[in-house]
Amino acid sequence: MFARNPAQFRRDIFKRLGEFRVLGMYLSKGYRCEVVLCLWVCCYFLLAAGQNTDPTEVDALRSIKRSLIDINGNLSSWDRGDPCTSNWTGVTCNTTLVNGYLHVWQLYDFNLPLNISFCISHVSMQLLNMNLSGTLAPEIGRLSYLDILDFMWNNISGSIPKEIGNIKTLRLLLLNGNKLAGTLPEELGHLPILNRMQIDENNITGSIPSSFANLNRTEHIHLNNNSLSGQIPPELSKLGSLIHLLLDNNNLTGYLPSEFSEMPSLKILQLDKNNFSGNSIPESYGNLSKLTKLSLRNCNLQGPIPDFNRIPNLTYLDLSFNQLNGSIPTNKLSDNITTIDLSNNKLTGTIPSNFSGLPRLQKLSIANNSLSGNVPSTIWQNRTLNGTKLLILDMQNNQLTIISGTSNLPPNVTLLLEGNPVCRNNNTLVQFCGPEINIDLNGNYNVSCPSQECSPPNEYTVECFCVAPLVVDYRLKSPGFSDFRTYERTFESFLTDNLIVHNNQLFIKSFTWEGPRLRMDLKLFPECITNRNSCAFNASEVTRIGNLFTEWNIHNDDLFGPYELLDFIPGPYRNGISSSPSSGISKGALAGIILGTIACAVTLSAIVSILILRIRLRDYPALSRRHNASRISVKIAGVRSFDYKEMALATNNFSESSQIGEGGYGKVYKGELPDGTVIAIKRAQEGSLQGEREFLTEIELLSRLHHRNLVSLIGYCDQQGEQ
């Protein structure tokens, strides 16, 4: 009987292998190899069947569940079986034993269809958007092999356990969209391979730990929309891998660290809505050569605007709602710039000519300053804006007196001059001098198809196929543009390339601006080639697409910036149901795999047992002699039963110098007994041994033979596998 505990199970196995090794001393080499091979294969299957999760991690998961409030019963599977072998919701495990156990790799759940992966090599916990409340248990730090920890978009409160800092394998820490409070644990700065930290949209207070400067492999730190306070640690400038630093909508104070100019990889620095107490923007920020977006909106900054013309790929600059003064730098910005917002400051001087010749410019806002002089028409001249492309020029409430050049605007250009002297002095410019126009930059689309009904959950694709989509609630956290419509087709190509699907499989149902963030309702349809109304995703495809989103395997793009997944809704594919013949592993197939594995293990066990029994029966006499001398004896006058030790002593342990002959049965040795009697000993070779009874019968026959040319028989030895 094998033990249920894996460690004890292995001890039992090797104990039995040890017993077999002793037995193998008496088996022929050929049989020994066959038995070892069969037993090894059998043990492999038995070990596979005995795999289970590290007990420490099982206890940790149960503690986590006890600390959570699961009003929808999403974690009911955690009350039965083993986490890794019983498909606990949101728990993904590795498939190879480490220290004798399976380990939790990921904690997450999108209610994806059941799908078995044979390539997983790490562990995760993802429990996104499951309406969980309660707190995070400190035992979470015992999941020492965890790769992804995802509790996004729940209602979890309490503090962040410092014990998370013990999970040295953690790659993604995703706690955004909860009600977490308290301070950021220093221990989070000691996660050596952390790639992404998302703790935004919580109620975190206190300062940013200086230990975060140790996160030298982290690319994304998103702590926006909390109540963080204090000085931004200048030590963060040591983060050579950091690409996106989002700290907007907090209560940070102090100064902007000039050391940030030394960060070699930083592309997005978003610090809106903090209070930097009248400090200035460091001039050195103009040296951030990789920067694509700088957003310092409403930060209580003073002083001049640095010269940013040395940043070659800058696409978005927002310094609005501060107290910046002086004139606008005259050097031209990057040709990639889409948005320049310098409104609501204390800027003086004239509008520089460097705003002309910016081919991708969508929005220029310099409203509510003290700028004077001319409005240069070169800003909009030679601009051709087709389709939905817009150019918004907001110059309201300044001291501008005249438009230099033509006042004829190309289509899709909006000029706002309300509150300037130019509107009081020239009645011909009334079209530019009215109240601010509300330009709707949101979008909502419908598919126009035949009137026949497409019953839910099916929907029409753009090609009017009636099929069931995957629904993705997706948000760009810091895009580098003001008008998405210009880049809609570009985004479709970007996302479908990353998802490895065709462009016609993606439909952007709607997009809505939420402050600086852009939220999208995406629908992904299966590819329909032959049968337009019965095509569907198979289970493995749903899982693959879901994992690309949840494991952040969609590559970064400078224009679209970081994204966040708000929800992934598999709809009818939730339980792996698909009309496609190529669907993923069904429950029946899974049951077949399990039963087949058990049958294979039982069969191999039977084969090994029969083989061992056969060998033991075949060599039973030799095995008997292993334990004791012959239990069968003959009493013949003048014939003695010798011990093997006596024979070995008489022949100097059967040395070659004692050998005097050799035949088909074996070798003949010359020996001398302790009394000086010289004898000849015939030793049977392996393969020539007889059964014990047959051997003694032959001894009895030989004792009867007498001839002057024959040596007399004086004794025999049948012991320790020797004859």
XYZ file of C-alpha atoms in Angstrom:
723
model
C 0.000 0.000 0.000
C 1.432 3.380 -1.011
C 1.213 6.419 1.312
C -0.938 9.402 0.360
C 1.698 11.938 1.456
C 4.054 12.434 -1.538
C 7.223 12.449 0.570
C 6.211 9.185 2.309
C 5.091 7.845 -1.072
C 8.590 8.352 -2.468
C 10.160 6.652 0.569
C 7.877 3.647 0.034
C 8.771 3.515 -3.649
C 12.510 3.613 -3.057
C 12.204 1.093 -0.241
C 10.541 -1.270 -2.690
C 13.177 -0.481 -5.303
C 15.805 -1.329 -2.708
C 14.150 -4.680 -2.088
C 14.061 -5.264 -5.813
C 17.761 -4.400 -6.073
C 18.603 -7.182 -3.599
C 16.393 -9.554 -5.568
C 18.122 -8.438 -8.782
C 21.409 -9.955 -7.610
C 19.908 -13.307 -8.422
C 18.251 -12.443 -11.738
C 19.807 -12.746 -15.130
C 21.014 -9.472 -16.603
C 18.451 -9.489 -19.377
C 15.529 -9.997 -17.040
C 16.923 -7.438 -14.634
C 16.906 -4.663 -17.272
C 13.365 -5.527 -18.333
C 12.075 -5.467 -14.798
C 13.836 -2.215 -13.924
C 12.454 -0.505 -17.041
C 8.896 -1.697 -16.456
C 9.014 -0.822 -12.765
C 10.368 2.649 -13.554
C 7.559 3.363 -16.051
C 4.998 2.090 -13.586
C 6.413 4.261 -10.792
C 6.341 7.283 -13.092
C 2.613 6.871 -13.661
C 1.977 6.232 -9.986
C 3.962 9.310 -9.022
C 2.013 11.387 -11.550
C -1.252 10.133 -10.093
C -0.027 11.058 -6.592
C 0.847 14.696 -7.383
C -0.696 17.313 -5.148
C -0.161 20.854 -3.912
C 2.344 21.881 -1.279
C 0.438 21.683 2.043
C 1.825 25.076 3.103
C 0.257 26.650 0.040
C -3.026 24.796 0.537
C -3.239 26.209 4.072
C -2.375 29.675 2.723
C -5.163 29.511 0.132
C -7.671 28.480 2.761
C -6.582 31.387 4.963
C -6.999 33.736 1.997
C -10.526 32.450 1.415
C -11.451 32.828 5.094
C -10.377 36.479 5.033
C -12.457 37.257 1.919
C -16.198 37.759 1.656
C -17.439 35.915 -1.417
C -21.102 36.880 -1.725
C -21.461 35.314 -5.179
C -19.880 31.996 -4.206
C -17.194 32.307 -6.856
C -14.693 30.515 -4.626
C -16.929 27.591 -3.666
C -14.540 25.180 -5.407
C -11.945 26.061 -2.759
C -13.890 23.932 -0.263
C -13.119 20.619 -1.931
C -10.211 18.642 -3.257
C -6.710 19.837 -4.013
C -6.046 23.333 -5.487
C -3.871 22.146 -8.360
C -5.637 18.900 -9.230
C -9.254 19.894 -8.525
C -9.366 23.111 -10.615
C -9.876 25.661 -7.855
C -11.337 28.840 -9.336
C -8.666 31.423 -10.091
C -5.754 29.135 -9.194
C -3.284 28.054 -11.844
C -0.405 25.723 -10.963
C 2.807 24.508 -12.501
C 2.843 21.024 -14.035
C 6.224 19.887 -12.754
C 7.008 18.805 -9.215
C 9.308 21.062 -7.186
C 10.457 19.557 -3.885
C 7.886 16.831 -4.425
C 4.854 19.106 -4.845
C 2.864 21.166 -7.310
C 2.880 24.904 -6.580
C 0.437 27.773 -7.095
C 1.568 29.962 -10.005
C -1.311 32.392 -10.631
C -4.353 33.597 -8.705
C -6.887 34.891 -11.212
C -10.186 34.066 -12.848
C -12.120 35.197 -15.885
C -14.401 32.159 -15.874
C -12.551 30.915 -18.906
C -13.488 27.512 -20.337
C -11.802 24.440 -18.956
C -8.635 23.869 -20.914
C -5.635 21.754 -19.996
C -2.210 23.213 -20.717
C 0.844 21.001 -20.815
C 3.317 23.903 -21.045
C 2.689 25.849 -17.837
C 5.890 26.350 -15.846
C 4.837 28.866 -13.220
C 2.021 29.673 -10.813
C -0.621 32.403 -10.587
C -3.627 33.675 -8.656
C -5.968 35.920 -10.618
C -9.338 36.808 -9.125
C -10.363 39.810 -11.197
C -13.792 41.412 -11.000
C -15.440 38.768 -8.806
C -17.189 41.116 -6.362
C -14.932 39.981 -3.528
C -14.699 42.011 -0.328
C -13.004 41.453 3.009
C -9.229 41.659 3.434
C -6.054 40.069 2.085
C -4.625 37.505 4.505
C -0.906 37.754 5.357
C -0.603 34.040 4.549
C -0.565 35.120 0.902
C 3.183 35.499 1.375
C 3.500 31.718 1.698
C 2.728 31.241 -1.991
C 6.436 31.255 -2.650
C 6.227 30.254 -6.326
C 3.575 32.799 -7.339
C 4.073 34.526 -10.702
C 0.856 36.603 -10.990
C -1.214 37.993 -8.113
C -4.378 39.572 -9.507
C -7.248 40.900 -7.372
C -8.178 43.780 -9.706
C -11.620 45.404 -9.625
C -13.041 43.953 -6.423
C -14.056 45.622 -3.148
C -11.230 44.393 -0.949
C -10.348 46.654 1.983
C -7.738 46.628 4.731
C -4.015 47.000 4.207
C -1.642 45.403 1.725
C 0.117 42.488 3.485
C 3.830 43.140 3.836
C 4.293 39.389 3.412
C 3.784 39.810 -0.355
C 7.398 40.964 -0.302
C 8.396 37.361 0.471
C 7.213 36.128 -2.939
C 10.514 36.456 -4.794
C 9.064 34.906 -7.964
C 6.307 37.528 -8.341
C 6.194 39.154 -11.776
C 2.803 40.905 -11.832
C 1.259 42.561 -8.749
C -2.241 43.694 -9.711
C -4.353 45.140 -6.874
C -5.893 48.151 -8.617
C -9.572 49.042 -8.350
C -10.205 48.029 -4.726
C -10.651 49.827 -1.385
C -7.245 49.045 0.037
C -6.005 51.495 2.658
C -2.954 52.001 4.834
C 0.564 52.539 3.585
C 2.663 50.859 0.917
C 4.817 48.186 2.599
C 8.575 48.706 2.309
C 8.826 44.986 1.590
C 7.276 45.458 -1.871
C 10.561 47.052 -2.877
C 12.331 43.723 -2.498
C 10.648 41.795 -5.308
C 13.609 41.028 -7.582
C 11.795 40.178 -10.834
C 8.639 42.292 -10.508
C 7.673 43.671 -13.911
C 4.414 45.494 -13.169
C 3.015 47.072 -10.008
C -0.589 48.254 -10.254
C -2.068 49.507 -6.972
C -3.948 52.447 -8.490
C -7.539 53.435 -7.675
C -7.425 52.527 -3.973
C -7.239 54.535 -0.730
C -3.534 54.126 -0.042
C -1.957 56.811 2.165
C 1.530 57.677 3.324
C 4.651 58.115 1.251
C 6.211 56.121 -1.556
C 8.824 53.817 0.051
C 12.397 54.578 -0.942
C 12.891 50.785 -1.160
C 11.039 50.929 -4.493
C 14.357 52.127 -5.911
C 15.446 48.463 -5.708
C 12.893 47.371 -8.317
C 15.471 47.417 -11.072
C 13.506 45.064 -13.360
C 10.169 46.850 -12.985
C 8.822 48.534 -16.125
C 5.467 49.810 -14.847
C 4.619 51.539 -11.557
C 0.976 52.647 -11.455
C 0.014 54.253 -8.121
C -2.390 56.875 -9.465
C -5.728 57.754 -7.863
C -4.796 57.160 -4.241
C -4.021 59.515 -1.342
C -0.242 59.221 -1.331
C 1.602 62.133 0.235
C 5.112 63.385 0.797
C 8.101 63.757 -1.491
C 8.590 61.562 -4.557
C 11.798 59.650 -3.713
C 14.621 60.906 -5.956
C 16.067 57.401 -5.628
C 13.496 56.180 -8.146
C 15.820 57.609 -10.787
C 17.864 54.402 -10.340
C 15.103 52.398 -12.022
C 16.805 51.790 -15.334
C 14.005 49.572 -16.695
C 11.078 51.825 -15.756
C 8.959 52.824 -18.768
C 5.747 54.182 -17.223
C 5.480 56.093 -13.929
C 1.870 57.036 -13.157
C 1.417 58.948 -9.875
C -1.422 61.291 -10.841
C -4.364 62.128 -8.579
C -2.582 61.889 -5.232
C -1.478 64.374 -2.536
C 2.230 64.317 -3.302
C 4.217 67.395 -2.299
C 7.765 68.660 -2.354
C 9.679 69.111 -5.599
C 10.006 67.294 -8.901
C 13.238 65.263 -8.687
C 15.664 66.569 -11.280
C 17.349 63.146 -11.138
C 14.497 61.736 -13.241
C 16.296 63.153 -16.276
C 18.816 60.322 -15.809
C 16.259 57.572 -16.317
C 17.272 55.857 -19.573
C 13.967 54.095 -20.370
C 11.253 56.440 -19.064
C 8.578 57.117 -21.687
C 5.535 58.312 -19.716
C 5.697 60.567 -16.648
C 2.178 61.346 -15.453
C 1.950 63.368 -12.213
C -1.309 65.333 -12.666
C -3.243 66.693 -9.703
C -0.585 66.761 -7.022
C 0.745 69.750 -5.097
C 4.379 70.564 -5.647
C 4.178 73.779 -3.630
C 5.179 76.325 -6.196
C 8.325 74.498 -7.327
C 9.415 74.581 -10.949
C 9.804 72.008 -13.690
C 13.480 70.977 -13.779
C 15.203 72.219 -16.919
C 16.909 68.815 -17.103
C 13.589 67.186 -18.050
C 14.344 68.411 -21.550
C 17.019 65.663 -21.625
C 14.568 62.765 -21.229
C 15.413 61.399 -24.659
C 12.933 58.471 -24.580
C 9.985 60.480 -23.249
C 6.747 60.313 -25.243
C 4.328 61.863 -22.736
C 4.752 64.426 -19.956
C 1.600 65.288 -18.029
C 1.925 67.730 -15.104
C -1.591 69.125 -15.140
C -2.798 70.958 -12.015
C 0.352 70.469 -9.915
C 0.816 74.006 -8.491
C 4.012 74.497 -10.456
C 5.693 77.854 -11.055
C 8.540 79.158 -13.144
C 9.318 78.931 -16.856
C 8.556 76.155 -19.313
C 11.714 74.169 -20.111
C 12.773 73.675 -23.712
C 11.562 70.239 -24.806
C 12.730 70.368 -28.396
C 15.542 67.869 -27.644
C 13.004 65.077 -27.016
C 12.681 63.472 -30.473
C 9.500 61.408 -29.950
C 7.432 63.582 -27.629
C 3.760 63.114 -28.542
C 1.855 64.646 -25.627
C 2.620 67.656 -23.400
C 0.150 68.833 -20.750
C 1.293 71.581 -18.351
C -2.136 73.143 -17.882
C -3.674 74.539 -14.691
C -0.420 75.619 -13.063
C 1.177 79.003 -12.406
C 3.863 78.842 -15.044
C 5.163 82.189 -16.204
C 7.432 83.663 -18.807
C 7.220 83.091 -22.512
C 6.683 79.931 -24.513
C 9.998 78.442 -25.771
C 10.526 79.246 -29.427
C 12.201 76.020 -30.544
C 10.061 73.573 -32.490
C 8.732 70.457 -30.778
C 8.770 66.925 -32.184
C 6.889 66.260 -35.420
C 5.125 63.450 -33.510
C 3.386 65.858 -31.134
C -0.406 65.469 -31.064
C -1.339 67.508 -27.992
C 0.033 70.720 -26.473
C -1.931 72.040 -23.494
C -0.468 75.102 -21.774
C -3.802 76.604 -20.764
C -4.626 78.228 -17.425
C -1.168 79.516 -16.554
C 0.436 82.980 -16.379
C 2.291 82.901 -19.677
C 3.201 86.108 -21.465
C 4.755 87.101 -24.775
C 3.616 86.080 -28.227
C 2.525 82.850 -29.842
C 5.737 81.362 -31.271
C 6.002 80.240 -34.862
C 7.149 76.794 -33.672
C 3.482 75.744 -33.464
C 3.435 75.765 -37.264
C 4.436 72.728 -39.321
C 3.416 70.106 -36.747
C 1.799 67.472 -39.018
C 0.148 65.350 -36.292
C -1.095 68.144 -34.066
C -4.688 67.563 -32.863
C -5.008 70.017 -30.023
C -3.265 73.279 -29.119
C -4.657 74.951 -26.013
C -3.098 78.165 -24.718
C -6.325 79.620 -23.298
C -6.502 81.678 -20.113
C -3.012 83.159 -20.181
C -1.706 86.687 -20.902
C -0.364 86.123 -24.407
C -0.417 89.069 -26.779
C 0.277 89.979 -30.401
C -0.795 88.117 -33.502
C -2.515 84.785 -34.110
C -0.265 83.207 -36.786
C -2.373 81.588 -39.518
C 0.595 79.375 -40.423
C -0.590 77.065 -37.659
C -3.526 75.874 -39.794
C -2.342 76.693 -43.283
C -1.398 73.763 -45.493
C -3.185 71.340 -43.152
C -5.408 68.780 -44.898
C -7.697 67.015 -42.453
C -9.704 64.246 -44.067
C -12.578 62.288 -42.588
C -12.870 62.601 -38.822
C -9.460 64.223 -38.229
C -9.691 67.402 -36.166
C -7.481 70.294 -35.188
C -8.671 72.289 -32.173
C -6.967 75.637 -31.502
C -8.140 77.075 -28.173
C -6.721 80.583 -27.593
C -9.522 82.100 -25.532
C -9.040 84.751 -22.853
C -5.668 86.209 -23.821
C -4.591 89.605 -25.212
C -4.420 88.625 -28.886
C -5.219 91.496 -31.264
C -5.125 90.244 -34.854
C -4.909 87.227 -37.126
C -1.827 87.439 -39.308
C -2.500 86.017 -42.757
C -5.701 84.351 -43.883
C -8.634 83.728 -41.596
C -10.026 81.043 -43.924
C -9.830 77.796 -42.018
C -9.606 74.379 -43.711
C -12.373 71.879 -42.951
C -12.249 70.276 -39.510
C -10.185 73.082 -37.941
C -11.742 74.817 -34.927
C -10.382 78.200 -33.753
C -11.588 79.675 -30.450
C -10.763 83.348 -29.756
C -13.467 84.391 -27.295
C -12.177 86.895 -24.674
C -9.439 88.447 -26.853
C -9.284 92.025 -28.197
C -9.329 90.626 -31.736
C -12.997 89.768 -31.252
C -13.895 93.282 -30.136
C -12.061 94.962 -33.011
C -13.232 92.892 -35.972
C -16.843 91.906 -36.661
C -15.784 89.602 -39.496
C -14.335 87.095 -37.043
C -17.584 86.421 -35.240
C -17.401 82.727 -36.139
C -14.303 82.451 -33.932
C -15.581 84.612 -31.109
C -18.632 82.761 -29.858
C -18.861 80.666 -26.720
C -16.785 77.489 -26.473
C -18.061 74.692 -28.683
C -18.527 71.282 -27.088
C -16.755 68.888 -29.426
C -17.712 65.275 -28.746
C -14.619 63.095 -29.006
C -16.404 59.920 -27.923
C -17.647 57.250 -30.318
C -20.412 54.648 -30.538
C -20.900 52.332 -33.488
C -23.550 49.907 -34.681
C -23.454 47.284 -37.389
C -25.988 47.730 -40.182
C -27.192 44.329 -41.291
C -30.401 42.703 -42.630
C -33.481 43.080 -40.527
C -33.720 39.431 -39.509
C -33.083 38.895 -35.838
C -29.695 37.726 -34.525
C -30.627 36.089 -31.226
C -28.464 36.674 -28.125
C -25.779 35.872 -27.236
C -25.036 36.044 -30.949
C -24.386 39.402 -32.614
C -23.729 40.570 -36.139
C -20.129 40.996 -37.213
C -19.168 43.799 -39.611
C -19.622 41.180 -42.340
C -23.131 40.378 -41.022
C -22.305 36.916 -39.680
C -24.515 36.081 -36.696
C -22.065 34.611 -34.135
C -21.184 34.925 -30.445
C -18.349 37.343 -29.566
C -15.944 37.663 -26.683
C -16.484 40.998 -24.895
C -13.484 42.926 -23.569
C -13.745 46.009 -21.338
C -10.460 47.735 -22.114
C -8.922 51.056 -21.102
C -5.892 53.017 -22.252
C -4.411 54.549 -19.090
C -2.257 57.235 -20.676
C -2.705 57.530 -24.444
C -0.572 59.946 -26.432
C -3.372 61.728 -28.336
C -6.543 63.783 -27.838
C -8.674 62.402 -30.667
C -8.823 58.619 -30.957
C -10.644 58.605 -34.283
C -7.446 59.564 -36.081
C -5.750 56.428 -34.777
C -8.673 54.026 -34.694
C -7.505 51.941 -37.647
C -3.948 51.978 -36.306
C -5.182 50.688 -32.958
C -7.177 47.892 -34.614
C -4.070 46.699 -36.440
C -1.962 46.989 -33.286
C -4.350 44.924 -31.175
C -5.192 42.247 -33.756
C -1.491 41.752 -34.505
C -0.853 41.158 -30.800
C -3.839 38.825 -30.474
C -2.941 37.021 -33.715
C -6.421 37.429 -35.191
C -7.635 39.122 -38.356
C -8.717 42.761 -38.443
C -12.277 41.824 -39.331
C -12.557 39.830 -36.089
C -12.292 42.994 -33.960
C -15.144 45.464 -33.590
C -14.824 48.602 -31.457
C -18.366 49.014 -30.218
C -17.698 52.269 -28.369
C -14.994 54.446 -26.801
C -15.370 57.068 -24.084
C -12.916 59.532 -22.562
C -12.697 59.317 -18.752
C -10.413 62.245 -17.952
C -7.023 61.416 -19.471
C -8.015 57.759 -19.967
C -9.839 56.170 -22.873
C -12.259 53.310 -22.208
C -13.325 50.931 -24.964
C -15.976 48.272 -25.429
C -14.350 45.676 -27.681
C -15.900 42.638 -29.319
C -13.837 39.788 -30.707
C -15.573 37.474 -33.164
C -14.509 34.003 -34.308
C -13.220 33.707 -37.831
C -15.965 32.609 -40.211
C -14.778 31.105 -43.480
C -17.292 28.596 -44.793
C -20.337 28.444 -42.521
C -21.141 32.054 -41.685
C -23.729 31.370 -38.974
C -22.261 28.435 -37.033
C -18.618 29.372 -36.512
C -17.378 29.747 -32.932
C -14.243 29.982 -30.848
C -12.906 26.726 -29.484
C -11.996 26.551 -25.813
C -8.246 26.741 -26.332
C -8.611 29.895 -28.442
C -10.708 31.607 -25.763
C -8.099 30.698 -23.154
C -5.248 31.878 -25.371
C -6.843 35.269 -26.021
C -7.804 35.683 -22.361
C -4.265 34.912 -21.239
C -2.804 37.497 -23.609
C -4.841 40.161 -21.819
C -4.509 38.889 -18.250
C -0.786 38.145 -18.377
C 0.010 41.488 -20.022
C 1.462 39.875 -23.128
C 0.185 42.647 -25.407
C 3.282 44.613 -26.293
C 3.704 48.221 -25.271
C 3.088 50.900 -27.855
C 4.400 54.448 -27.424
C 1.277 56.031 -28.878
C -1.340 54.000 -26.998
C 0.587 53.736 -23.742
C -0.220 51.248 -20.970
C -3.583 49.499 -20.917
C -5.699 47.922 -18.224
C -8.227 45.145 -18.449
C -11.491 46.028 -16.729
C -13.289 42.816 -17.638
C -13.103 39.829 -19.966
C -16.508 38.278 -20.675
C -16.380 34.903 -22.472
C -20.185 34.750 -22.635
C -21.368 31.416 -24.055
C -17.776 30.147 -24.074
C -17.634 30.306 -20.272
C -18.087 26.548 -19.894
C -16.124 25.589 -22.959
C -19.281 25.029 -25.053
C -18.617 25.535 -28.732
C -20.238 24.338 -31.906
C -16.856 24.182 -33.577
C -15.648 20.645 -34.242
C -12.164 21.724 -33.234
C -13.218 22.782 -29.774
C -10.904 22.364 -26.805
C -10.816 19.426 -24.442
C -14.348 18.601 -23.368
C -15.356 17.094 -20.053
C -15.827 13.730 -21.743
C -12.382 13.870 -23.270
C -10.914 14.912 -19.945
C -12.627 11.948 -18.256
C -11.236 9.698 -20.972
C -7.723 10.977 -20.350
C -8.037 10.335 -16.618
C -9.513 6.841 -17.053
C -6.929 6.000 -19.688
C -4.102 7.030 -17.383
C -5.494 4.885 -14.551
C -5.943 1.911 -16.883
C -2.391 2.297 -18.170
C -0.992 2.410 -14.633
C -2.968 -0.691 -13.593
C -1.865 -2.576 -16.719
C 1.793 -1.751 -16.176
C 1.516 -2.774 -12.539
C 0.078 -6.146 -13.601
C 2.826 -6.701 -16.189
C 5.573 -5.973 -13.675
C 3.959 -8.225 -11.058
C 3.615 -11.149 -13.494
C 7.191 -10.712 -14.739
C 8.644 -10.694 -11.221
C 6.528 -13.708 -10.219
C 7.674 -15.628 -13.287
C 11.340 -14.951 -12.596
C 11.021 -15.840 -8.932
C 9.306 -19.136 -9.779
C 11.938 -19.930 -12.405
C 14.841 -19.349 -10.046
C 13.146 -20.443 -6.864
C 15.857 -23.056 -6.045
C 18.587 -20.427 -6.247
C 16.567 -18.094 -4.047
C 16.116 -20.843 -1.531
C 19.849 -21.360 -1.379
C 20.284 -17.638 -0.727
C 18.602 -17.938 2.653
C 20.062 -21.200 3.904
C 21.993 -24.263 2.853
C 20.187 -27.076 1.143
C 17.074 -28.047 2.975
C 17.106 -31.323 0.976
C 19.982 -33.680 1.701
C 21.095 -37.173 0.725
C 22.850 -39.652 2.922
C 25.416 -41.581 0.910
C 28.225 -43.531 2.445
C 31.515 -41.775 1.869
C 29.926 -38.631 0.344
C 30.011 -35.406 2.320
C 28.133 -32.089 2.001
C 30.679 -29.243 1.941
C 30.139 -25.529 2.735
C 30.893 -22.986 0.050
C 33.481 -21.387 2.330
C 35.408 -24.678 2.482
C 35.476 -24.833 -1.316
C 36.645 -21.249 -1.637
C 39.399 -21.812 0.953
C 40.574 -24.986 -0.760
C 40.966 -23.222 -4.151
C 42.297 -19.860 -2.931
C 38.870 -18.362 -3.709
C 38.740 -20.140 -7.093
C 41.846 -18.313 -8.345
C 43.012 -18.725 -11.934
C 46.192 -20.422 -10.723
C 44.020 -23.209 -9.283
C 42.119 -23.819 -12.536
C 43.116 -27.092 -14.246
C 40.392 -27.485 -16.875
C 37.163 -26.180 -18.419
C 34.173 -27.803 -20.086
C 30.670 -26.996 -21.266
C 29.272 -27.362 -17.753
C 31.887 -25.220 -16.036
C 35.480 -24.977 -14.818
C 37.556 -27.520 -12.862
C 39.831 -26.403 -10.034
C 42.577 -28.152 -8.027
C 42.101 -27.797 -4.275
C 43.517 -28.992 -0.990
C 41.472 -29.783 2.114
C 42.730 -28.876 5.612
C 43.810 -32.521 6.166
C 46.063 -32.325 3.101
C 43.767 -34.281 0.783
C 44.123 -33.044 -2.842
C 40.796 -32.790 -4.635
C 39.335 -31.694 -7.994
C 36.341 -29.337 -7.804
C 33.975 -28.883 -10.746
C 32.158 -25.512 -10.497
C 28.997 -24.980 -12.562
C 28.895 -21.726 -14.527
C 25.928 -19.331 -14.618
C 23.245 -20.729 -16.910
C 24.189 -24.342 -16.149
C 22.722 -24.490 -12.637
C 20.126 -27.186 -11.978
C 17.215 -27.321 -9.630
C 18.210 -28.491 -6.159
C 16.395 -31.808 -6.358
C 17.844 -32.550 -9.827
C 21.356 -31.689 -8.603
C 21.171 -34.028 -5.610
C 19.767 -36.799 -7.786
C 22.803 -36.441 -10.048
C 25.114 -36.578 -6.990
C 23.516 -39.846 -5.906
C 24.042 -41.355 -9.379
C 27.686 -40.260 -9.525
C 28.372 -41.821 -6.131
C 27.510 -45.217 -7.598
C 30.035 -44.958 -10.429
C 33.387 -46.702 -9.769
C 36.156 -47.244 -12.327
C 39.922 -47.286 -12.220
C 40.057 -44.300 -14.623
C 37.523 -42.237 -12.655
C 38.208 -40.036 -9.649
C 36.057 -41.048 -6.686
C 33.294 -38.667 -5.559
C 33.955 -37.504 -2.017
C 31.391 -34.698 -1.646
C 29.305 -31.866 -3.084
C 28.255 -28.221 -2.357
C 24.893 -26.667 -3.186
C 24.871 -23.295 -1.421
C 24.714 -19.529 -2.081
C 23.782 -20.042 -5.725
C 26.742 -22.298 -6.350
C 26.881 -25.981 -7.431
